[in-house]
Amino acid sequence: MKPARTKTPRKPIVKKGSQTSLKDPVGVYCRVRPLSFPDQECCIEVINNTTVQLHTPEGYRFNRNGDYKETQYSFKQVFGTHTTQKELFDVVANPLVDDLIRGKNGLLFTYGVTGSGKTHTMTGSPGEGGLLPRCLDMIFNSIGSFQAKRYVFKSNDRNSMDIQCEVDALLERQKREAIPNPKTPSSKRQIDPEFADMINVQEFCKAEEVDEDSVYGVFVSYIEIYNNYIYDLLEEVPFDPIKPKWNSCSTPMRNTDFVPPQSKLLREDKNHNMYVAGCTEVEVKSTEEAFEIFWRGQKKRRIANTHLNRESSRSHSVFNIKLVQAPLDADGDNVLQEKEQITVSQLSLVDLAGSERTNRTKAEGNRLREAGNINQSLMTLRTCMEVLRENQMYGTNKMVPYRDSKLTHLFKNYFDGEGKVRMIVCVNPKAEDYEESLQVMRFAEVTQEVEVARPIDKAICGLTPGRRYRNHTRAGPVGDELLVTEVVLQSFPPLPSCEILDINDEQTLPRLIEALEKRHQLRQMMIDEFNKQSLTFKAMLQEFDRSVLNKENSIQGKLNEKEKVISGQKLEIERLEKKTKTLEYKIEILEKTTTIYEEDKRNLQQELESQNQKLQQQFSDKRRLEARLQGMVTETTMKWEKECFLDSFQLDQNAPPLRLRHRRSRSAGDRWVDHKPASNVQTETVMQPHVPHAITVSVANEKALAKCEKYMLTHQELASDGEIETKLIKGDVYKTRGGGQSVQFTDIETLKQESPTGRKRRSSTLVPAQPDGAESEWTDVETRCSVAVEMRAGSQLGPGYQHHAQPKRKKP
């Protein structure tokens, strides 16, 4: 078998935030009950007084990895199978009762699976009283002689206490005693033998410090939480709510007087503490009376026989012990009639129902529903603990789901407020409960990491202590002086007989004189010794006064130094405060400046967006205007083309046919693209441009431009005199970076004809290039700007025209 594997220790987590109040972790203890049979397989082993180890039973020997898994869990203290009820009480419950008498709240609950010994731990068995009767016994042993008369304290419906004087309390006692109520417990009644052995605690236990100048009252209440409903177990009902009334025919008889038990509601008092509204609170004066009330409610508690436990608790029970104390007045005779001086503390003893799996308990019907509600409430308790631990460790602020269950909602103030919380984890070491015990151990591990606020000490009323026994007869100063005188006289020698029987007696008087002289000498010696001791004591007092004076001077010097340091620190604090204010003022100015700059930035951004929109609008308008002008130009061109066609037709009919002469264009050795649009009109002039090795196209295209080095566009337009003017626009073809071709226009030649009638006709000729580089007067204006036309690669829509402002080039 492999050695036991302990849990990996957690890394210390730095908690966020600072808490002004001190906190203590929830005290979690473990109690292991003995096995029912000696030959049963055991899965829990007590390692030491703080550690237990879980062994995997034979049926669960191998986990998913095939390793033998053993886990150890640590508690504040572990109680083995031989632990007595007295040992458990001294460690766990005794401090809670001691805090209760000092005015502090406490919560103690038992947790475990069904049949693990929770009810035995809390209530006990004959001959072995549990925690509950021992708590009651310690309370009444401590305050028994200081209890107030019955009905001096009265509970109200607001989870607080009222106080009344002795006379009003006496009248109420007489009124209550006149009403016969056989169920009301009394200390004079005989103890029920059914529970007599449980409260017969042999060990005497008492709180160490009890305020003798206060009076006390004890109130108890008993409730159960069944199916997430709260019921008062001390509430008197006319008939048994479970058993119907039967008539003479052995059939159930309907009874209109029958009142079923009503569930109670939770309320929050003015101090934000949760309490059960309308719950019965009974004032008790002894352990027997209190336990008799508890036993009466215990008989009403819901229990059932399941497959795992013959008497399984089907509900959570809460037994509340409320201790009320009020100070005596200045004379120490009566209770101080001030409600603000009342201190109420509460100890809640909770016996939780056992968690169980329905496939093991074989529950059906109501038992199945009860088991579901029990498991749900315990799961809510576990969820609350996990959220509390996460909030405290990591500084989160998650909402704790107290309201999901009446159990957690009732004890919300213990975890959010203050008070000690103790939990006893009861486990059954038998192998059948291994999985349930494993879940219980994990819950205990989470609970130990939850912290609750440490309860604060109650305020002092301000009256003189010892008021209760101030008027009792005690030895005063006169008696002390007489006692001292008697001791001094006994130290003197005895006087002889002073009786003179004979006139000639000469011995009595001398003996008396001698005795008196001895007494006088002794007295003088005592006086001298007294004076000597007085002087010595006086010297000691003077020396003490001098030492006290020196200490006072030394302390005064130190105080002066401290005051100087404090003054310097105050000045430094004032300087830092002024500096802080100045920095805060600067920060405020910077924040305002930042706000102004941000506002300006937003305004500029808005203005920029507005300008962009305007530019877009202007660009759109420009595009529309260009399209409109292009349409107008096209329309005008078509109009003049028609007129020119008519004029040329007339000329062809009147003039004789001429032989066309072709003018060789310059740069005839290069390959040309001759671009002649289809809309051009044949001029029938003698001089016609002729370019050899030219590719004639009607629309410029990328394929033709790629094969040639030169480009010529034949453009016709109507001149100012109404004649057709033909322009030959020439340029060089260049390759672009994008893989296309661009045309750089370099020269323009003009062909123009005039009508022979009406004005002098001059045959237009090509304008030759001047040898000195001078420009022709026909093309002076056109050559002042250079225009480039670029054909984009891959374009199918014809040439794209881009205009670039370039310096004027002279013709070669």
XYZ file of N, CA, C and O in Angstrom, residues 426-486:
244
model
N -19.792 15.405 12.439
C -19.943 14.036 12.927
C -19.820 13.077 11.741
O -20.500 13.262 10.720
N -18.965 12.069 11.875
C -18.738 11.123 10.793
C -18.874 9.703 11.324
O -18.551 9.402 12.476
N -19.385 8.851 10.450
C -19.482 7.419 10.735
C -18.383 6.733 9.932
O -18.343 6.830 8.710
N -17.464 6.022 10.585
C -16.309 5.484 9.854
C -16.599 4.265 8.996
O -15.681 3.737 8.368
N -17.834 3.796 8.926
C -18.102 2.594 8.149
C -17.915 2.873 6.661
O -18.098 3.991 6.182
N -17.538 1.825 5.937
C -17.164 1.972 4.530
C -18.339 2.381 3.656
O -18.158 3.023 2.613
N -19.564 2.023 4.049
C -20.729 2.354 3.216
C -20.941 3.859 3.107
O -21.555 4.335 2.149
N -20.474 4.630 4.105
C -20.658 6.084 4.099
C -19.444 6.815 3.538
O -19.271 8.017 3.779
N -18.596 6.126 2.762
C -17.343 6.743 2.315
C -17.608 7.979 1.439
O -17.038 9.051 1.684
N -18.447 7.857 0.440
C -18.672 8.976 -0.479
C -19.327 10.153 0.238
O -18.954 11.312 0.035
N -20.331 9.875 1.122
C -20.961 10.957 1.863
C -19.968 11.612 2.821
O -19.937 12.847 2.966
N -19.127 10.808 3.472
C -18.125 11.367 4.385
C -17.115 12.217 3.637
O -16.638 13.244 4.150
N -16.778 11.837 2.403
C -15.844 12.620 1.596
C -16.417 14.007 1.298
O -15.711 15.026 1.389
N -17.718 14.067 0.968
C -18.349 15.371 0.721
C -18.409 16.212 1.999
O -18.217 17.437 1.961
N -18.668 15.565 3.132
C -18.713 16.281 4.411
C -17.345 16.876 4.725
O -17.231 18.022 5.190
N -16.280 16.119 4.484
C -14.933 16.618 4.750
C -14.599 17.821 3.864
O -13.964 18.790 4.298
N -15.016 17.782 2.616
C -14.750 18.916 1.721
C -15.506 20.164 2.169
O -14.975 21.280 2.102
N -16.740 19.973 2.624
C -17.493 21.124 3.127
C -16.826 21.695 4.377
O -16.750 22.915 4.560
N -16.347 20.829 5.262
C -15.665 21.295 6.472
C -14.406 22.066 6.119
O -14.068 23.066 6.771
N -13.704 21.622 5.082
C -12.497 22.316 4.659
C -12.809 23.726 4.184
O -12.074 24.682 4.476
N -13.902 23.894 3.456
C -14.303 25.227 2.992
C -14.723 26.099 4.171
O -14.369 27.282 4.259
N -15.478 25.521 5.116
C -16.014 26.294 6.229
C -14.898 26.834 7.117
O -15.013 27.937 7.671
N -13.810 26.088 7.267
C -12.723 26.538 8.138
C -12.061 27.811 7.636
O -11.444 28.531 8.423
N -12.201 28.111 6.361
C -11.568 29.295 5.793
C -12.475 30.520 5.815
O -12.076 31.585 5.348
N -13.690 30.382 6.333
C -14.611 31.521 6.454
C -14.358 32.204 7.794
O -14.191 31.541 8.823
N -14.323 33.522 7.794
C -14.073 34.291 9.006
C -15.312 35.095 9.372
O -16.026 35.601 8.491
N -15.561 35.210 10.673
C -16.668 36.014 11.187
C -16.098 37.041 12.157
O -15.040 36.826 12.757
N -16.822 38.138 12.304
C -16.342 39.222 13.160
C -16.312 38.771 14.614
O -17.210 38.089 15.099
N -15.256 39.179 15.300
C -15.111 38.835 16.711
C -16.095 39.666 17.541
O -16.197 40.883 17.360
N -16.844 39.045 18.466
C -17.808 39.811 19.269
C -17.096 40.797 20.180
O -16.014 40.517 20.716
N -17.735 41.958 20.348
C -17.153 43.006 21.187
C -17.696 42.892 22.600
O -18.761 42.317 22.837
N -16.943 43.418 23.554
C -17.378 43.398 24.945
C -18.507 44.399 25.146
O -18.563 45.455 24.498
N -19.398 44.073 26.078
C -20.533 44.958 26.346
C -20.057 46.218 27.062
O -19.031 46.226 27.762
N -20.804 47.281 26.878
C -20.454 48.554 27.500
C -20.718 48.523 29.000
O -21.637 47.851 29.483
N -19.888 49.246 29.752
C -20.045 49.324 31.206
C -21.064 50.405 31.534
O -21.056 51.500 30.960
N -21.954 50.093 32.464
C -23.042 51.031 32.768
C -22.549 52.273 33.498
O -23.216 53.296 33.511
N -21.389 52.219 34.158
C -20.842 53.396 34.826
C -21.152 53.481 36.305
O -20.721 54.434 36.969
N -21.908 52.530 36.862
C -22.211 52.540 38.289
C -21.073 51.889 39.071
O -20.241 51.169 38.528
N -21.054 52.160 40.367
C -19.974 51.659 41.223
C -20.062 50.150 41.365
O -21.130 49.615 41.681
N -18.958 49.438 41.162
C -18.998 47.981 41.352
C -19.198 47.614 42.820
O -18.902 48.400 43.734
N -19.705 46.422 43.051
C -19.937 45.950 44.412
C -21.185 46.500 45.057
O -21.287 46.532 46.296
N -22.162 46.909 44.262
C -23.372 47.526 44.836
C -24.245 46.497 45.546
O -24.940 46.828 46.513
N -24.214 45.256 45.078
C -25.127 44.260 45.649
C -24.818 44.004 47.119
O -25.740 43.855 47.939
N -23.550 43.959 47.530
C -23.174 43.609 48.906
C -22.716 44.817 49.717
O -22.107 44.658 50.766
N -22.993 46.010 49.221
C -22.520 47.195 49.935
C -23.182 47.331 51.294
O -22.555 47.714 52.288
N -24.469 47.054 51.412
C -25.210 47.249 52.657
C -25.164 46.031 53.574
O -25.821 46.020 54.619
N -24.448 44.992 53.206
C -24.335 43.824 54.073
C -23.400 44.111 55.241
O -22.489 44.939 55.154
N -23.596 43.433 56.394
C -22.803 43.665 57.607
C -21.397 43.139 57.409
O -21.187 41.998 57.039
N -20.434 44.022 57.645
C -19.038 43.658 57.533
C -18.257 44.273 58.688
O -18.739 45.170 59.381
N -17.012 43.797 59.031
C -16.158 44.347 60.085
C -15.671 45.716 59.680
O -15.014 45.866 58.659
N -15.975 46.743 60.549
C -15.639 48.108 60.225
C -14.333 48.534 60.863
O -13.633 47.747 61.498
N -13.988 49.826 60.798
C -12.726 50.324 61.355
C -12.675 50.227 62.879
O -11.625 49.977 63.459
N -13.848 50.406 63.574
C -13.857 50.353 65.047
C -13.494 48.966 65.522
O -12.701 48.763 66.458
N -14.032 47.965 64.889
C -13.707 46.590 65.269
C -12.235 46.289 65.049
O -11.614 45.570 65.841
N -11.667 46.821 63.965
C -10.243 46.586 63.704
C -9.383 47.225 64.799
O -8.391 46.636 65.253
N -9.769 48.426 65.278
C -8.995 49.084 66.336
C -9.069 48.291 67.631
O -8.066 48.125 68.342
N -10.275 47.787 67.962
C -10.405 46.984 69.181
C -9.566 45.723 69.093
O -8.953 45.297 70.090
N -9.505 45.125 67.936
C -8.708 43.909 67.774
C -7.223 44.204 67.970
O -6.507 43.453 68.644
N -6.752 45.334 67.454
C -5.344 45.693 67.630
C -5.029 45.972 69.094
O -3.994 45.545 69.643
N -5.949 46.674 69.781
C -5.739 46.980 71.204
C -5.666 45.708 72.038
O -4.838 45.574 72.948
N -6.534 44.763 71.699
C -6.534 43.494 72.438
C -5.235 42.738 72.252
O -4.668 42.175 73.210
